[in-house]
Amino acid sequence: METKTILITGANGEIGHGLISHLAEHDHVKIVAIDLNTLDDTTRNRCFKVYSGDILDTRFLDSISTAHDFDVIYHLAALLSTRAERQPTIAHKVNVDGTLNLLEMAITQSRLQGKEVKFIYPSSIAVYGLPDLKTKHEAGRLNEDEWTEPRTMYGINKLYSERLGRYYMKFYRQLDANPMGGSVDFRCVRFPGLISAFTLPTGGTSDFAPEMLHYAAKSEHYDCFVREDTRIPFMAMPDGVNALLRIEAASRASLSSQVYNVGSFSPSAGELKTRVKSAFRSAEIEFRPDLKRQAILDTWPEDVDDSRARKDWGWKPEFDFEKAFEEYLVPAVREFYRAK
Ligand code: AKB
């Protein structure tokens, strides 16, 4: 099998860790990782080459692009929704200009190598924006095209970046008399909140679910910043990684779109508490809603309709709510804190 060279931005983030540990199991993969921060030794050792730097620095990106021929780019680097709301201009730079820089790198790479470069992009349920709770309840599971009226900087950045990807794939420099060539095969999954047993997210608004679990595992009191009836979709991290790998592996002919919802389970915060407490009986979890973060969650859907992904590339999560807790989250998070 031919060796694939894969670039991963935001390698130090939650998805980056999961993706790298999975990809490193295969011999025919060379991972080139970028992050602002230094990677831990285990993750670093799984990579062929690691660069510390900023995706906004085009000279830095050019030097990496000159040194490697990439088959696939996983562009994971982003500022999540809560942090983006506090620093909107920085978020716009990282989430939009950063994505633009990586798409430019992909097209240059494709031109130089004379072949298509795959660009795998995680978007988010933050691209949705429901106007009020009544509409949210009535709307239920949203498909890719309904209610894409985001109210957060992060959601706007993600929705726009989905469209940028589509532009680079289908309409890039459409007026050129002599097209320069180069082609980007853009593939995007819209993630719900992700829950990992090994890492905690920073700066997201869906963080209440992973925080509830990790605080319980550490026997620490948790003030949950949402109302008990808050319901948004979630997914166990192994399924998140699997979704990225599966969309990358799908044949181009099977894909009828560039953007796909992926869903898994959709518990209320109250149901999450009950499940966490059944595993960690002494867990102390209190609901103390932060009204502003709550208002963001109230605009995100109760669930997503992922039938397009199921039909086109055979998406199917391995973990439902019960299995995620029983077979992955609880045993793995216990082991994680025991080993610390
Ligand atoms: C966030 O909360 O910002 C992210 C997301 C849902 O994309 N976890």
Coordinates of C-alpha atoms and ligand atoms in Angstrom, one line a residue:
M1 CA 0.0 0.0 0.0
E2 CA 1.3 3.5 -0.9
T3 CA 2.2 5.8 2.0
K4 CA -0.1 8.7 2.5
T5 CA 1.2 12.0 3.9
I6 CA -1.5 13.7 6.1
L7 CA -1.4 17.2 7.5
I8 CA -3.3 17.8 10.7
T9 CA -3.8 21.3 12.0
G10 CA -4.9 21.8 15.6
A11 CA -3.1 18.6 16.4
N12 CA -3.1 19.3 20.1
G13 CA -6.9 19.7 20.3
E14 CA -9.3 17.0 21.4
I15 CA -10.1 15.6 17.9
G16 CA -6.4 15.9 17.0
H17 CA -5.4 13.6 19.8
G18 CA -8.0 11.0 18.9
L19 CA -7.3 11.2 15.2
I20 CA -3.5 10.9 15.6
S21 CA -3.6 8.0 17.9
H22 CA -5.9 6.2 15.4
L23 CA -3.9 7.1 12.3
A24 CA -0.6 6.1 13.9
E25 CA -1.8 2.5 14.1
H26 CA -1.4 2.3 10.3
D27 CA 2.1 1.8 8.8
H28 CA 1.3 3.5 5.5
V29 CA 0.6 6.9 7.1
K30 CA 3.0 9.8 7.7
I31 CA 1.5 12.4 10.0
V32 CA 2.7 16.0 9.8
A33 CA 1.2 17.9 12.7
I34 CA 0.8 21.6 13.4
D35 CA -0.2 23.3 16.6
L36 CA 0.4 26.6 18.4
N37 CA 1.4 24.6 21.5
T38 CA 3.9 21.8 21.9
L39 CA 2.4 18.3 21.7
D40 CA 2.7 15.9 24.6
D41 CA 5.4 13.2 24.1
T42 CA 3.1 10.4 23.2
T43 CA 1.3 12.3 20.5
R44 CA 4.6 13.8 19.2
N45 CA 6.1 10.3 18.9
R46 CA 3.2 9.2 16.8
C47 CA 3.9 11.9 14.2
F48 CA 6.5 11.9 11.4
K49 CA 7.1 15.7 11.9
V50 CA 5.6 18.3 14.3
Y51 CA 5.6 22.0 13.7
S52 CA 4.8 24.6 16.4
G53 CA 3.3 27.7 14.8
D54 CA 0.4 29.8 13.7
I55 CA -1.9 28.9 10.8
L56 CA -2.3 32.7 10.3
D57 CA 1.4 32.9 9.4
T58 CA 1.5 32.2 5.7
R59 CA 5.3 32.1 5.6
F60 CA 5.2 29.3 8.2
L61 CA 2.6 27.4 6.2
D62 CA 4.6 28.0 3.0
S63 CA 7.7 26.5 4.5
I64 CA 5.7 23.4 5.6
S65 CA 4.1 23.1 2.2
T66 CA 7.5 23.2 0.5
A67 CA 8.8 20.4 2.6
H68 CA 6.0 17.9 2.1
D69 CA 3.6 16.6 -0.4
F70 CA 0.2 16.1 1.3
D71 CA -2.4 13.7 0.1
V72 CA -4.9 14.8 2.8
I73 CA -5.3 17.8 5.0
Y74 CA -7.4 17.5 8.2
H75 CA -8.0 21.1 9.2
L76 CA -9.0 20.9 12.8
A77 CA -7.6 24.1 14.3
A78 CA -10.4 26.4 15.6
L79 CA -11.5 28.6 18.4
L80 CA -14.7 27.2 19.9
S81 CA -18.0 28.9 20.4
T82 CA -17.7 30.4 23.9
R83 CA -14.2 31.6 23.4
A84 CA -15.1 33.0 20.0
E85 CA -17.9 35.0 21.5
R86 CA -15.4 36.6 23.9
Q87 CA -12.8 37.3 21.2
P88 CA -14.8 37.6 18.0
T89 CA -12.1 39.3 15.9
I90 CA -9.5 36.7 16.9
A91 CA -12.0 34.0 16.3
H92 CA -12.8 35.3 12.8
K93 CA -9.1 35.4 12.0
V94 CA -8.4 31.8 13.2
N95 CA -11.6 30.2 12.0
V96 CA -12.0 31.9 8.7
D97 CA -8.6 33.4 7.6
G98 CA -6.9 30.2 9.0
T99 CA -9.2 28.0 6.9
L100 CA -8.6 30.2 3.8
N101 CA -4.8 29.8 4.3
L102 CA -5.2 26.1 4.5
L103 CA -7.4 25.9 1.4
E104 CA -4.8 28.0 -0.5
M105 CA -2.2 25.6 0.7
A106 CA -4.3 22.7 -0.6
I107 CA -4.8 24.2 -4.0
T108 CA -1.0 25.0 -4.3
Q109 CA -0.1 21.5 -3.3
S110 CA -2.6 20.0 -5.7
R111 CA -1.2 22.1 -8.6
L112 CA 2.4 21.2 -7.8
Q113 CA 1.6 17.5 -7.4
G114 CA -0.7 17.3 -10.3
K115 CA -3.4 15.6 -8.3
E116 CA -6.4 16.3 -6.1
V117 CA -5.8 17.0 -2.4
K118 CA -8.4 15.9 0.0
F119 CA -9.5 18.5 2.6
I120 CA -11.4 17.2 5.6
Y121 CA -13.1 19.8 7.7
P122 CA -15.0 19.5 11.0
S123 CA -17.9 21.9 11.1
S124 CA -20.5 22.1 13.9
I125 CA -24.1 22.2 15.0
A126 CA -23.3 25.8 15.8
V127 CA -24.1 26.6 12.2
Y128 CA -27.8 26.4 13.2
G129 CA -29.7 29.2 14.8
L130 CA -33.2 28.6 16.0
P131 CA -35.1 31.7 17.1
D132 CA -36.7 30.4 20.3
L133 CA -37.3 27.2 22.3
K134 CA -40.8 26.6 20.9
T135 CA -39.4 26.5 17.4
K136 CA -36.5 24.3 18.6
H137 CA -38.8 21.7 20.1
E138 CA -41.1 21.8 17.1
A139 CA -38.2 21.5 14.6
G140 CA -36.7 18.4 16.2
R141 CA -34.0 16.9 14.0
L142 CA -32.7 19.3 11.5
N143 CA -31.3 18.4 8.1
E144 CA -28.3 20.2 6.6
D145 CA -30.3 23.0 5.0
E146 CA -32.8 24.0 7.7
W147 CA -32.3 26.9 10.1
T148 CA -28.7 27.7 9.1
E149 CA -29.0 31.1 10.7
P150 CA -26.2 31.0 13.3
R151 CA -26.2 33.6 16.1
T152 CA -22.6 33.1 17.2
M153 CA -19.3 34.2 15.7
Y154 CA -18.1 30.6 15.7
G155 CA -21.3 29.3 14.0
I156 CA -21.0 32.0 11.4
N157 CA -17.3 31.2 10.9
K158 CA -18.1 27.5 10.4
L159 CA -21.0 28.1 8.0
Y160 CA -18.9 30.5 5.9
S161 CA -15.9 28.1 5.9
E162 CA -18.2 25.3 4.7
R163 CA -19.1 27.5 1.8
L164 CA -15.4 28.5 1.2
G165 CA -14.6 24.8 0.9
R166 CA -17.3 24.4 -1.6
Y167 CA -16.1 27.4 -3.5
Y168 CA -12.5 26.0 -3.6
M169 CA -13.8 22.7 -4.8
K170 CA -16.2 23.9 -7.5
F171 CA -15.8 27.5 -8.5
Y172 CA -12.2 28.6 -7.6
R173 CA -11.0 31.4 -9.9
Q174 CA -13.9 30.7 -12.3
L175 CA -13.1 33.8 -14.4
D176 CA -9.5 33.0 -15.2
A177 CA -8.8 32.8 -18.9
N178 CA -6.1 30.2 -18.3
P179 CA -7.1 28.3 -15.2
M180 CA -4.0 27.4 -13.2
G181 CA -5.3 24.0 -12.3
G182 CA -5.3 22.5 -8.9
S183 CA -8.2 20.9 -7.3
V184 CA -9.4 20.5 -3.7
D185 CA -11.7 17.6 -2.7
F186 CA -13.5 19.3 0.2
R187 CA -15.4 17.0 2.6
C188 CA -17.1 18.3 5.8
V189 CA -18.9 16.7 8.7
R190 CA -21.0 18.8 11.1
F191 CA -20.3 17.6 14.5
P192 CA -22.5 17.7 17.6
G193 CA -20.8 18.2 21.0
L194 CA -18.0 15.6 21.3
I195 CA -17.3 13.8 24.6
S196 CA -13.9 12.3 25.2
A197 CA -12.8 10.2 28.2
F198 CA -9.2 11.5 27.9
T199 CA -9.4 15.2 27.2
L200 CA -11.5 18.1 28.2
P201 CA -12.5 20.7 25.6
T202 CA -11.7 24.4 26.1
G203 CA -13.9 27.3 25.2
G204 CA -16.9 25.4 23.8
T205 CA -20.6 25.8 24.8
S206 CA -21.3 22.0 24.7
D207 CA -18.5 21.6 27.3
F208 CA -21.1 21.0 30.1
A209 CA -21.4 17.3 29.2
P210 CA -17.7 16.3 29.2
E211 CA -17.1 18.6 32.2
M212 CA -19.9 16.8 34.1
L213 CA -18.3 13.4 33.5
H214 CA -14.7 14.5 34.2
Y215 CA -15.6 16.4 37.4
A216 CA -17.5 13.3 38.6
A217 CA -14.6 11.0 37.8
K218 CA -12.3 13.3 39.8
S219 CA -14.8 13.5 42.7
E220 CA -15.1 17.3 42.2
H221 CA -18.3 19.3 42.6
Y222 CA -19.7 20.5 39.3
D223 CA -21.9 23.6 38.8
C224 CA -23.5 22.9 35.4
F225 CA -23.9 26.1 33.4
V226 CA -27.1 25.0 31.7
R227 CA -30.8 24.3 32.6
E228 CA -31.7 20.6 33.2
D229 CA -34.0 20.5 30.2
T230 CA -31.3 21.6 27.7
R231 CA -31.1 19.1 24.9
I232 CA -28.5 19.1 22.1
P233 CA -26.8 16.2 20.2
F234 CA -23.6 14.6 21.4
M235 CA -21.2 12.0 20.2
A236 CA -18.5 9.9 21.8
M237 CA -15.0 10.9 20.5
P238 CA -14.2 7.5 18.9
D239 CA -17.3 7.9 16.7
G240 CA -16.2 11.5 15.9
V241 CA -12.8 10.2 14.7
N242 CA -14.5 7.4 12.8
A243 CA -16.7 9.9 11.0
L244 CA -13.7 11.9 9.8
L245 CA -11.9 8.7 8.6
R246 CA -15.0 7.3 6.9
I247 CA -15.7 10.5 5.0
E248 CA -12.1 10.7 3.9
A249 CA -12.3 7.1 2.7
A250 CA -15.6 7.4 0.8
S251 CA -15.4 7.3 -3.0
R252 CA -15.9 10.7 -4.6
A253 CA -18.7 9.2 -6.7
S254 CA -20.7 8.3 -3.6
L255 CA -20.8 11.8 -2.2
S256 CA -23.8 13.9 -3.3
S257 CA -22.8 16.9 -1.2
Q258 CA -19.8 18.5 0.5
V259 CA -21.4 18.9 3.9
Y260 CA -22.9 16.1 6.1
N261 CA -24.6 16.0 9.5
V262 CA -23.5 13.2 11.8
G263 CA -25.5 12.3 14.8
S264 CA -25.4 9.8 17.6
F265 CA -27.4 10.5 20.8
S266 CA -29.3 13.5 22.2
P267 CA -29.8 13.4 26.0
S268 CA -31.0 16.4 28.1
A269 CA -28.6 17.8 30.6
G270 CA -30.8 16.2 33.3
E271 CA -30.5 12.8 31.6
L272 CA -26.7 13.2 31.4
K273 CA -26.6 14.0 35.2
T274 CA -28.6 10.8 36.0
R275 CA -26.3 8.7 33.8
V276 CA -23.2 10.2 35.3
K277 CA -24.5 9.8 38.8
S278 CA -25.4 6.1 38.2
A279 CA -21.7 5.5 37.4
F280 CA -20.2 7.9 40.1
R281 CA -22.7 7.7 42.9
S282 CA -21.1 10.4 45.0
A283 CA -21.0 12.9 42.1
E284 CA -22.2 16.4 43.1
I285 CA -23.8 18.1 40.1
E286 CA -25.9 21.2 40.4
F287 CA -27.6 23.2 37.7
R288 CA -26.7 26.8 37.8
P289 CA -27.5 28.2 34.4
D290 CA -25.4 30.9 32.9
L291 CA -28.2 32.7 31.0
K292 CA -26.0 33.9 28.2
R293 CA -24.3 30.6 27.4
Q294 CA -27.8 29.0 27.8
A295 CA -29.2 31.4 25.2
I296 CA -26.6 30.0 22.7
L297 CA -27.5 26.4 23.4
D298 CA -31.2 27.2 23.0
T299 CA -30.5 28.2 19.4
W300 CA -28.8 24.8 18.6
P301 CA -31.0 21.9 17.5
E302 CA -32.3 19.2 19.7
D303 CA -30.9 16.7 17.2
V304 CA -29.7 16.3 13.7
D305 CA -30.9 14.4 10.7
D306 CA -27.9 12.5 9.4
S307 CA -29.7 10.4 6.8
R308 CA -27.6 12.0 4.0
A309 CA -24.4 10.7 5.5
R310 CA -25.9 7.3 6.3
K311 CA -27.1 7.0 2.7
D312 CA -24.0 8.3 0.9
W313 CA -21.1 6.9 2.8
G314 CA -22.6 4.5 5.2
W315 CA -22.3 6.6 8.4
K316 CA -23.5 4.8 11.5
P317 CA -22.3 5.6 15.0
E318 CA -21.0 2.7 17.0
F319 CA -22.1 4.2 20.3
D320 CA -25.6 5.1 21.4
F321 CA -26.1 6.9 24.7
E322 CA -26.0 3.8 26.9
K323 CA -23.2 2.1 25.1
A324 CA -21.1 5.3 25.0
F325 CA -21.2 5.5 28.8
E326 CA -21.1 1.8 29.6
E327 CA -18.4 0.7 27.2
Y328 CA -16.3 3.8 26.6
L329 CA -16.7 6.9 28.7
V330 CA -17.1 5.5 32.2
P331 CA -14.4 2.7 32.1
A332 CA -11.9 4.9 30.2
V333 CA -12.4 8.1 32.3
R334 CA -12.0 6.0 35.5
E335 CA -8.8 4.4 34.2
F336 CA -7.5 7.8 33.0
Y337 CA -7.8 9.4 36.4
R338 CA -6.6 6.3 38.2
A339 CA -3.4 6.3 36.1
K340 CA -2.7 10.1 36.8
Ligands
AKB1 C1 -18.6 24.2 20.9 O1 -19.3 24.0 21.9 O2 -18.3 25.3 20.5 C2 -18.2 23.0 20.1 C3 -19.2 22.7 19.0 C4 -20.6 22.2 19.3 O3 -18.8 22.8 17.9 N1 -18.1 21.8 21.0

